[in-house]
GROMACS .gro file of C-alpha atoms in nm:
model
  133
    1UNK     CA    1   6.881   2.548 -16.266
    2UNK     CA    2   7.112   2.355 -16.062
    3UNK     CA    3   7.050   2.275 -15.669
    4UNK     CA    4   7.308   2.323 -15.356
    5UNK     CA    5   7.534   2.057 -15.280
    6UNK     CA    6   7.782   2.226 -15.016
    7UNK     CA    7   7.635   2.059 -14.697
    8UNK     CA    8   7.693   2.358 -14.479
    9UNK     CA    9   7.505   2.562 -14.723
   10UNK     CA   10   7.203   2.327 -14.736
   11UNK     CA   11   7.191   2.262 -14.377
   12UNK     CA   12   7.236   2.639 -14.274
   13UNK     CA   13   6.969   2.747 -14.557
   14UNK     CA   14   6.668   2.450 -14.506
   15UNK     CA   15   6.501   2.655 -14.415
   16UNK     CA   16   6.149   2.423 -14.285
   17UNK     CA   17   5.832   2.479 -14.379
   18UNK     CA   18   5.574   2.277 -14.220
   19UNK     CA   19   5.268   2.247 -14.466
   20UNK     CA   20   4.947   2.228 -14.361
   21UNK     CA   21   4.713   1.913 -14.292
   22UNK     CA   22   4.722   1.552 -14.212
   23UNK     CA   23   4.876   1.316 -14.487
   24UNK     CA   24   4.899   0.907 -14.500
   25UNK     CA   25   5.057   0.682 -14.722
   26UNK     CA   26   4.790   0.447 -14.889
   27UNK     CA   27   4.829   0.210 -15.130
   28UNK     CA   28   4.610   0.122 -15.417
   29UNK     CA   29   4.655  -0.262 -15.627
   30UNK     CA   30   4.523  -0.139 -15.962
   31UNK     CA   31   4.771   0.121 -16.019
   32UNK     CA   32   4.453   0.377 -16.051
   33UNK     CA   33   4.446   0.664 -15.841
   34UNK     CA   34   4.067   0.687 -15.673
   35UNK     CA   35   3.834   0.967 -15.812
   36UNK     CA   36   3.889   1.273 -15.555
   37UNK     CA   37   4.203   1.194 -15.466
   38UNK     CA   38   4.488   1.385 -15.522
   39UNK     CA   39   4.862   1.211 -15.448
   40UNK     CA   40   5.125   1.477 -15.338
   41UNK     CA   41   5.358   1.169 -15.408
   42UNK     CA   42   5.336   0.907 -15.580
   43UNK     CA   43   5.562   0.562 -15.577
   44UNK     CA   44   5.563   0.277 -15.800
   45UNK     CA   45   5.625  -0.043 -15.601
   46UNK     CA   46   5.552  -0.396 -15.741
   47UNK     CA   47   5.305  -0.449 -15.513
   48UNK     CA   48   5.088  -0.170 -15.575
   49UNK     CA   49   5.107   0.234 -15.595
   50UNK     CA   50   5.180   0.388 -15.296
   51UNK     CA   51   5.001   0.733 -15.252
   52UNK     CA   52   5.065   0.979 -14.996
   53UNK     CA   53   4.753   1.193 -14.981
   54UNK     CA   54   4.544   1.452 -14.766
   55UNK     CA   55   4.397   1.262 -14.456
   56UNK     CA   56   4.058   1.404 -14.546
   57UNK     CA   57   4.081   1.267 -14.940
   58UNK     CA   58   4.168   0.920 -14.807
   59UNK     CA   59   3.879   0.900 -14.610
   60UNK     CA   60   3.633   1.000 -14.845
   61UNK     CA   61   3.789   0.739 -15.048
   62UNK     CA   62   3.778   0.455 -14.787
   63UNK     CA   63   4.128   0.439 -14.820
   64UNK     CA   64   4.322   0.217 -14.588
   65UNK     CA   65   4.626   0.404 -14.396
   66UNK     CA   66   4.784   0.327 -14.048
   67UNK     CA   67   5.014   0.616 -14.021
   68UNK     CA   68   4.931   0.979 -14.008
   69UNK     CA   69   5.203   1.196 -14.109
   70UNK     CA   70   5.268   1.595 -14.115
   71UNK     CA   71   5.422   1.696 -14.415
   72UNK     CA   72   5.747   1.940 -14.397
   73UNK     CA   73   5.932   2.078 -14.689
   74UNK     CA   74   6.248   2.193 -14.659
   75UNK     CA   75   6.285   2.523 -14.866
   76UNK     CA   76   6.650   2.501 -14.964
   77UNK     CA   77   6.716   2.380 -15.350
   78UNK     CA   78   6.917   2.081 -15.329
   79UNK     CA   79   7.062   1.934 -15.566
   80UNK     CA   80   6.970   1.562 -15.633
   81UNK     CA   81   7.357   1.457 -15.617
   82UNK     CA   82   7.423   1.624 -15.293
   83UNK     CA   83   7.560   1.402 -14.964
   84UNK     CA   84   7.480   1.438 -14.620
   85UNK     CA   85   7.172   1.651 -14.598
   86UNK     CA   86   6.880   1.339 -14.581
   87UNK     CA   87   7.131   1.155 -14.310
   88UNK     CA   88   7.219   1.491 -14.099
   89UNK     CA   89   6.808   1.562 -14.102
   90UNK     CA   90   6.727   1.180 -14.015
   91UNK     CA   91   6.987   1.144 -13.727
   92UNK     CA   92   6.832   1.497 -13.573
   93UNK     CA   93   6.496   1.361 -13.537
   94UNK     CA   94   6.560   0.993 -13.486
   95UNK     CA   95   6.778   1.140 -13.174
   96UNK     CA   96   6.437   1.318 -13.061
   97UNK     CA   97   6.271   0.943 -13.138
   98UNK     CA   98   6.098   1.113 -13.431
   99UNK     CA   99   6.005   0.876 -13.724
  100UNK     CA  100   6.119   1.019 -14.061
  101UNK     CA  101   5.993   0.942 -14.476
  102UNK     CA  102   6.212   1.123 -14.643
  103UNK     CA  103   6.108   1.247 -15.088
  104UNK     CA  104   6.301   1.373 -15.288
  105UNK     CA  105   6.167   1.608 -15.506
  106UNK     CA  106   6.349   1.764 -15.808
  107UNK     CA  107   6.364   2.150 -15.581
  108UNK     CA  108   6.297   2.012 -15.223
  109UNK     CA  109   6.310   1.728 -14.994
  110UNK     CA  110   5.989   1.663 -14.856
  111UNK     CA  111   5.998   1.472 -14.458
  112UNK     CA  112   5.717   1.297 -14.376
  113UNK     CA  113   5.652   1.322 -13.926
  114UNK     CA  114   5.439   1.225 -13.695
  115UNK     CA  115   5.117   1.490 -13.723
  116UNK     CA  116   5.128   1.500 -13.359
  117UNK     CA  117   5.524   1.585 -13.357
  118UNK     CA  118   5.525   1.823 -13.641
  119UNK     CA  119   5.593   2.146 -13.491
  120UNK     CA  120   5.822   1.962 -13.284
  121UNK     CA  121   6.054   1.841 -13.619
  122UNK     CA  122   6.004   2.149 -13.716
  123UNK     CA  123   6.165   2.361 -13.446
  124UNK     CA  124   6.453   2.071 -13.395
  125UNK     CA  125   6.550   2.087 -13.765
  126UNK     CA  126   6.553   2.517 -13.711
  127UNK     CA  127   6.797   2.481 -13.437
  128UNK     CA  128   6.993   2.189 -13.673
  129UNK     CA  129   7.061   2.471 -13.898
  130UNK     CA  130   7.134   2.735 -13.663
  131UNK     CA  131   7.357   2.550 -13.497
  132UNK     CA  132   7.550   2.455 -13.843
  133UNK     CA  133   7.579   2.813 -13.945
   0.00000   0.00000   0.00000
């Protein structure tokens, strides 16, 4: 099942969806995910295992974090080799002063933006989709 690679189709069909809850980025040095923590993303780095987890789970496990994010899923099935979607989305959000951490899954792109501005980010992306038609 291949994803879409045409930038215009990706932008017009992205259908940003805000997932419920607050998410945080944290790390564990030993690579062991604590009991009771279910990451939505993991990234293995030389310095440790990065986890993106629900904030309530990080708090319960005593994990340190500094950035609380809202999680937006772009519902379009983007091809991993597609060119320009990440750049267009990041530019739109950057122009509004929003940080954006992008993680590509096999089927969808996932954006982590400041939690308190997540709804605004979704509205900006919806406007970008409409303007790309």
